Short mmCIF file of C-alpha atoms in Angstrom, two decimals:
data_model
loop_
_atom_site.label_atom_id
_atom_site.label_comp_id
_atom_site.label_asym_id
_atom_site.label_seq_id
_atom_site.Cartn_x
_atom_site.Cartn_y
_atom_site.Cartn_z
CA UNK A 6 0.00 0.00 0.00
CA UNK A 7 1.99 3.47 -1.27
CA UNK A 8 -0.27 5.78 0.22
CA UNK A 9 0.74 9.29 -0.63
CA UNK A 10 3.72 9.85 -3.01
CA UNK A 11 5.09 12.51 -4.57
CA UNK A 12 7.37 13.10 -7.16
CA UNK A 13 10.29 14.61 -7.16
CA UNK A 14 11.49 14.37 -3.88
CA UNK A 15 14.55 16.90 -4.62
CA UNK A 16 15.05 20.14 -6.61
CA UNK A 17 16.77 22.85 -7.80
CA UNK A 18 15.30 25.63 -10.07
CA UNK A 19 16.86 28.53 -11.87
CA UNK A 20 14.73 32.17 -10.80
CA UNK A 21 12.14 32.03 -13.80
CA UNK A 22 11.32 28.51 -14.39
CA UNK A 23 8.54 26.36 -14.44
CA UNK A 24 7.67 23.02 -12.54
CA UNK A 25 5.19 21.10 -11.60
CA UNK A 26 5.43 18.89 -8.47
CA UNK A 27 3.00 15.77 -8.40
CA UNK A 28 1.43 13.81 -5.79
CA UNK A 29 -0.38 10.72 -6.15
CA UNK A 30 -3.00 8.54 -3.48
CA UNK A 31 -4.00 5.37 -3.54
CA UNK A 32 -6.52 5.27 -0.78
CA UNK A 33 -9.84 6.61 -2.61
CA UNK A 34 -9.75 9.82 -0.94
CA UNK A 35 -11.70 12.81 -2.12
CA UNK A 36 -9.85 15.36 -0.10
CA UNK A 37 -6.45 16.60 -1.32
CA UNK A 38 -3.78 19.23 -0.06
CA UNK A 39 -0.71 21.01 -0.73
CA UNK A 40 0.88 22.71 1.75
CA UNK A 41 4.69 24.42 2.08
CA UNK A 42 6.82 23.92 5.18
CA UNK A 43 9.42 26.34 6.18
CA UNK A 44 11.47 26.52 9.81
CA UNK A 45 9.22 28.27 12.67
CA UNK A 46 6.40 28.63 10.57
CA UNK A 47 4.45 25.49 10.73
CA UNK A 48 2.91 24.09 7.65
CA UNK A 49 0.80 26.05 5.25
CA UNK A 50 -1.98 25.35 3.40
CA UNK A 51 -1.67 26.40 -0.60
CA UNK A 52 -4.30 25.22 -2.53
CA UNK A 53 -6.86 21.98 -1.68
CA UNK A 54 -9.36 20.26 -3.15
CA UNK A 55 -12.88 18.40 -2.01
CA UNK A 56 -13.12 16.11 -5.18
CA UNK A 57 -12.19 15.54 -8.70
CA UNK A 58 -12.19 18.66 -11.06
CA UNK A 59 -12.36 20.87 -7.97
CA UNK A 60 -9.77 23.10 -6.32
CA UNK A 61 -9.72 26.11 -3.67
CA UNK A 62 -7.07 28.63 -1.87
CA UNK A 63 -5.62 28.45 0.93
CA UNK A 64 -3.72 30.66 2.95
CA UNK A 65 -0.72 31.04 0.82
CA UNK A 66 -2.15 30.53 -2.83
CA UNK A 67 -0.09 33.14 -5.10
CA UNK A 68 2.22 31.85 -7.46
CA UNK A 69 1.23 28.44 -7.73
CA UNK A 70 -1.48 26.65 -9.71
CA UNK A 71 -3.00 23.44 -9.05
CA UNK A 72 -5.25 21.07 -10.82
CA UNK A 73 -7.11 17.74 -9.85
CA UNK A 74 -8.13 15.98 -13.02
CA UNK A 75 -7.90 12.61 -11.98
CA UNK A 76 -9.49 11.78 -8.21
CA UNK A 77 -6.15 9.86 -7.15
CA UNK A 78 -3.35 12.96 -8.22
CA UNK A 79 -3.27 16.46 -7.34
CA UNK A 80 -0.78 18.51 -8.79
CA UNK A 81 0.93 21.88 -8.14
CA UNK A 82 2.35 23.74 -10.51
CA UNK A 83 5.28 26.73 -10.38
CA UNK A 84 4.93 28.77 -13.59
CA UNK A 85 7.55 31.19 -12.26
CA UNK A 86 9.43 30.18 -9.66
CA UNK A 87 11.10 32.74 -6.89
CA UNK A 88 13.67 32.21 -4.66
CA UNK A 89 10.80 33.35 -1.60
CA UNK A 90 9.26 29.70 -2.91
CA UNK A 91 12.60 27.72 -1.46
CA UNK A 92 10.30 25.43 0.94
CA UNK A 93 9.79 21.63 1.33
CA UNK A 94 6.41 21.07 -0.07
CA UNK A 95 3.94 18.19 1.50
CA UNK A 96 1.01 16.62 -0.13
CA UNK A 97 -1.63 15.09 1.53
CA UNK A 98 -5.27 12.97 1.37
CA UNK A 99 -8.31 12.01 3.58
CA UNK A 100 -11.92 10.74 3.64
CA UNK A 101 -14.41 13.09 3.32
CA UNK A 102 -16.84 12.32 6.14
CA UNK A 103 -17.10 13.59 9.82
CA UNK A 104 -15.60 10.43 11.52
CA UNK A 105 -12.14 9.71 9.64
CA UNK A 106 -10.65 13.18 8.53
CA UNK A 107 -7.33 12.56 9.28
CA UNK A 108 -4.74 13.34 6.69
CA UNK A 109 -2.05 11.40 5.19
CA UNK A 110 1.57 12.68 4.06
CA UNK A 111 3.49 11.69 1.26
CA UNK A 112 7.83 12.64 1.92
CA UNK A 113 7.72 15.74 0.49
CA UNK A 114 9.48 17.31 -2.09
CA UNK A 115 12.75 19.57 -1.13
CA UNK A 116 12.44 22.57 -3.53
CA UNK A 117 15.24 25.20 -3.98
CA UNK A 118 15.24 28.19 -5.92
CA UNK A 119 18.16 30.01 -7.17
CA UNK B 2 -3.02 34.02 10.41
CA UNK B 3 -2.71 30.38 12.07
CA UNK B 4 -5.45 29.16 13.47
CA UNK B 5 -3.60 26.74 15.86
CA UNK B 6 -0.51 27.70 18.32
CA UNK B 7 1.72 25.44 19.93
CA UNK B 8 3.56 25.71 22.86
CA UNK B 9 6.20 25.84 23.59
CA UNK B 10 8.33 25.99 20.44
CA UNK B 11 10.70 23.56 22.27
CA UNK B 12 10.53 21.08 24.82
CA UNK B 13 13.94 18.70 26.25
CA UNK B 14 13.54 16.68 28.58
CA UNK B 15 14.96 13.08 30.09
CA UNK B 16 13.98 9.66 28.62
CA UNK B 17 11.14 8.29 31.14
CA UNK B 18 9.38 12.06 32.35
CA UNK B 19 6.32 13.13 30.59
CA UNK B 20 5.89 15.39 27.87
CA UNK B 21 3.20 18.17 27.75
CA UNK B 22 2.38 20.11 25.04
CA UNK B 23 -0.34 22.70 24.59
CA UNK B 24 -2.34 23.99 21.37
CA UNK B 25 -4.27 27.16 21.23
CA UNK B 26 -6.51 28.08 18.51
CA UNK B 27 -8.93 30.93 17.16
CA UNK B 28 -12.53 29.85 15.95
CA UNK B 29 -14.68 26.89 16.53
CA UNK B 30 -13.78 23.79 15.23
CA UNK B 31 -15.40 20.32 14.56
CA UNK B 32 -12.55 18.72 15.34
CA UNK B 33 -8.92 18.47 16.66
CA UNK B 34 -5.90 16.52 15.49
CA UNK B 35 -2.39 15.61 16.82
CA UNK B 36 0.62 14.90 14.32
CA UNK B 37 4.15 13.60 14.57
CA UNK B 38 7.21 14.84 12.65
CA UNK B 39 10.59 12.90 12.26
CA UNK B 40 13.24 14.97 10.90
CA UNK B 41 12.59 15.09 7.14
CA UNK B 42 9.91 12.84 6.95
CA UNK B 43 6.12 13.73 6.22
CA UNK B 44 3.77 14.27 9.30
CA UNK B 45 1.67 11.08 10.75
CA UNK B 46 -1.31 11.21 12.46
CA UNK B 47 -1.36 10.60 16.18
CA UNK B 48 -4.57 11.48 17.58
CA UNK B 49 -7.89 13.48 16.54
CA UNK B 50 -10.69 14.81 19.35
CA UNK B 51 -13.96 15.84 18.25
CA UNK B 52 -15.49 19.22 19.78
CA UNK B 53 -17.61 17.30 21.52
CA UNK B 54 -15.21 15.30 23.47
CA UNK B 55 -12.86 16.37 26.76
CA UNK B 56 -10.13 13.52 26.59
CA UNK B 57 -8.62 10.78 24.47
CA UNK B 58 -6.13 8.35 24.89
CA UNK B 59 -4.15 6.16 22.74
CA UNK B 60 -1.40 4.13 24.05
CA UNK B 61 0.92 6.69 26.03
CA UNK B 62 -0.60 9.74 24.73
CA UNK B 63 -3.64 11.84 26.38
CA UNK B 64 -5.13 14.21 24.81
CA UNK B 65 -7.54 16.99 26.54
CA UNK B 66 -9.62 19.55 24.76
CA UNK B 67 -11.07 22.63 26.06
CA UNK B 68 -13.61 24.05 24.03
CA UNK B 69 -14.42 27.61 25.95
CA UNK B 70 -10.15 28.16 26.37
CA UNK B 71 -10.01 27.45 22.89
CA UNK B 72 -6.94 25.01 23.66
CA UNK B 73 -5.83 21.45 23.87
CA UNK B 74 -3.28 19.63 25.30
CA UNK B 75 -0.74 16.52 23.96
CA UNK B 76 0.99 14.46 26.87
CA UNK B 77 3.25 11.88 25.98
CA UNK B 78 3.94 9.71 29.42
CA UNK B 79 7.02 7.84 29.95
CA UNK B 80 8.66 9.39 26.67
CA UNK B 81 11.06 7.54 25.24
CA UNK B 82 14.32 8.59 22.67
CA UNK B 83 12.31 7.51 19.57
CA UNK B 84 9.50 10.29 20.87
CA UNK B 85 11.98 12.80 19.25
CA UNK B 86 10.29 14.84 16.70
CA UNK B 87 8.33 18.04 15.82
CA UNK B 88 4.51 17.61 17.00
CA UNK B 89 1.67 19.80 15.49
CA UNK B 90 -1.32 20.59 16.30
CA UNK B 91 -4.67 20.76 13.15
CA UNK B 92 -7.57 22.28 13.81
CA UNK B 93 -10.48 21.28 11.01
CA UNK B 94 -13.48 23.45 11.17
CA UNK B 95 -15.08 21.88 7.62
CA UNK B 96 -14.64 17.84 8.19
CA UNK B 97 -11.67 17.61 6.51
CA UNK B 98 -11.75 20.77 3.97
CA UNK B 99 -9.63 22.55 5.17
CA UNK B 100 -6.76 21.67 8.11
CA UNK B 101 -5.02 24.31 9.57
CA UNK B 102 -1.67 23.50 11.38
CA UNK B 103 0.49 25.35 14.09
CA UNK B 104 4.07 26.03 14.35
CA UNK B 105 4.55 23.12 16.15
CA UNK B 106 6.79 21.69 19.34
CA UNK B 107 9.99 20.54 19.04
CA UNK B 108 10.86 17.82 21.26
CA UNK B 109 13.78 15.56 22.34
CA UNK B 110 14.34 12.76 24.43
CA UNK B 111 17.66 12.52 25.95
CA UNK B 112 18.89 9.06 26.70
#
């Protein structure tokens, strides 16, 4: 059982370029998140989405794109990147109903920008 | 602004003692969630309370929520050095739409 894996786990992009970061599930779950990690300030929420061919913002949304065509990946895309998005970036999945909402991680991806 | 606040930022303390850790938050919430770090790793879930609940345990860890404080608590008894690791708090006030973590503690065991 995988669980949540994304892809790349390591990077290094030039000021400018593009990338997109993807995370698959295996577990059937309609919930899906991106968030960006960086030291003292917790993990933050980018974009999410409730269900195939759906996505919101979260608290940090600007400069990144997201799209959920397929129920099991949700993927988050860089069309410019900055060195202010240096972060690790973590994916994760759960249920939607009111007794099992806990999320699950993938690794995360180590992202630098130059 | 983060909903959920952890304190403190850092916690060290002897292999065998108990470990507290305390979560404050903003709004109401449906429900609220514990998660463990390891260095580099992705987060795993510990422990969730509903709003309706006061206590939960699991294993060696007890959680307490306090809905009118607006806070929660995460004790780990009889910690041990593989209880090393960054715990965060997640406040969900949308079953599951939208988590909201804190900074988080940062703990270590000393052997």
């Amino acid at each position: 059982n995988a669980g949540v894996t994304q892809t790349p786990k390591f990077r290094v992009l030039k000021t400018g370029q593009s990338m997109t970061l993807l995370c698959a599930q295996d577990m059937n779950h309609e919930y899906m998140y991106w968030y960006r990690q960086d030291p003292g300030m917790g993990l933050r929420l980018i974009h999410y989405s409730v269900g195939e061919g759906t996505t919101a913002k979260g608290e940090v949304p600007d400069g990144y794109n997201v799209s959920r065509l397929k129920k099991q990946n949700f993927l988050l895309g860089l069309e410019s990147a900055a060195p202010s998005q240096t972060s690790v970036y973590f994916c994760a999945s759960s249920y939607r109903t009111a007794l099992h909402t806990e999320a699950f991680f993938g690794q995360g991806t180590r992202l630098t920008v130059v | 602004s983060q909903q959920g606040e952890e304190d403190p930022q850092a916690l060290s303390i002897q292999e065998g003692e108990n470990a507290t850790m305390n979560c404050s938050y903003k709004t109401s919430i449906n429900n609220l969630q514990w998660y463990r770090q390891n260095s580099g790793r992705g987060l795993v879930h510990l422990i969730l309370i509903r709003s309706n609940e006061r206590e939960k345990h699991s294993g060696r860890l007890r959680v307490t929520l306090d809905t009118s404080k607006k806070s929660s608590s995460l004790l780990i008894t009889a910690s041990r050095a593989a209880d090393t690791a960054s715990y965060f708090c997640a406040t969900d006030k949308n079953y599951g739409q939208n988590f909201v973590f804190g900074p988080g503690t940062r703990l270590s065991v000393l052997p």
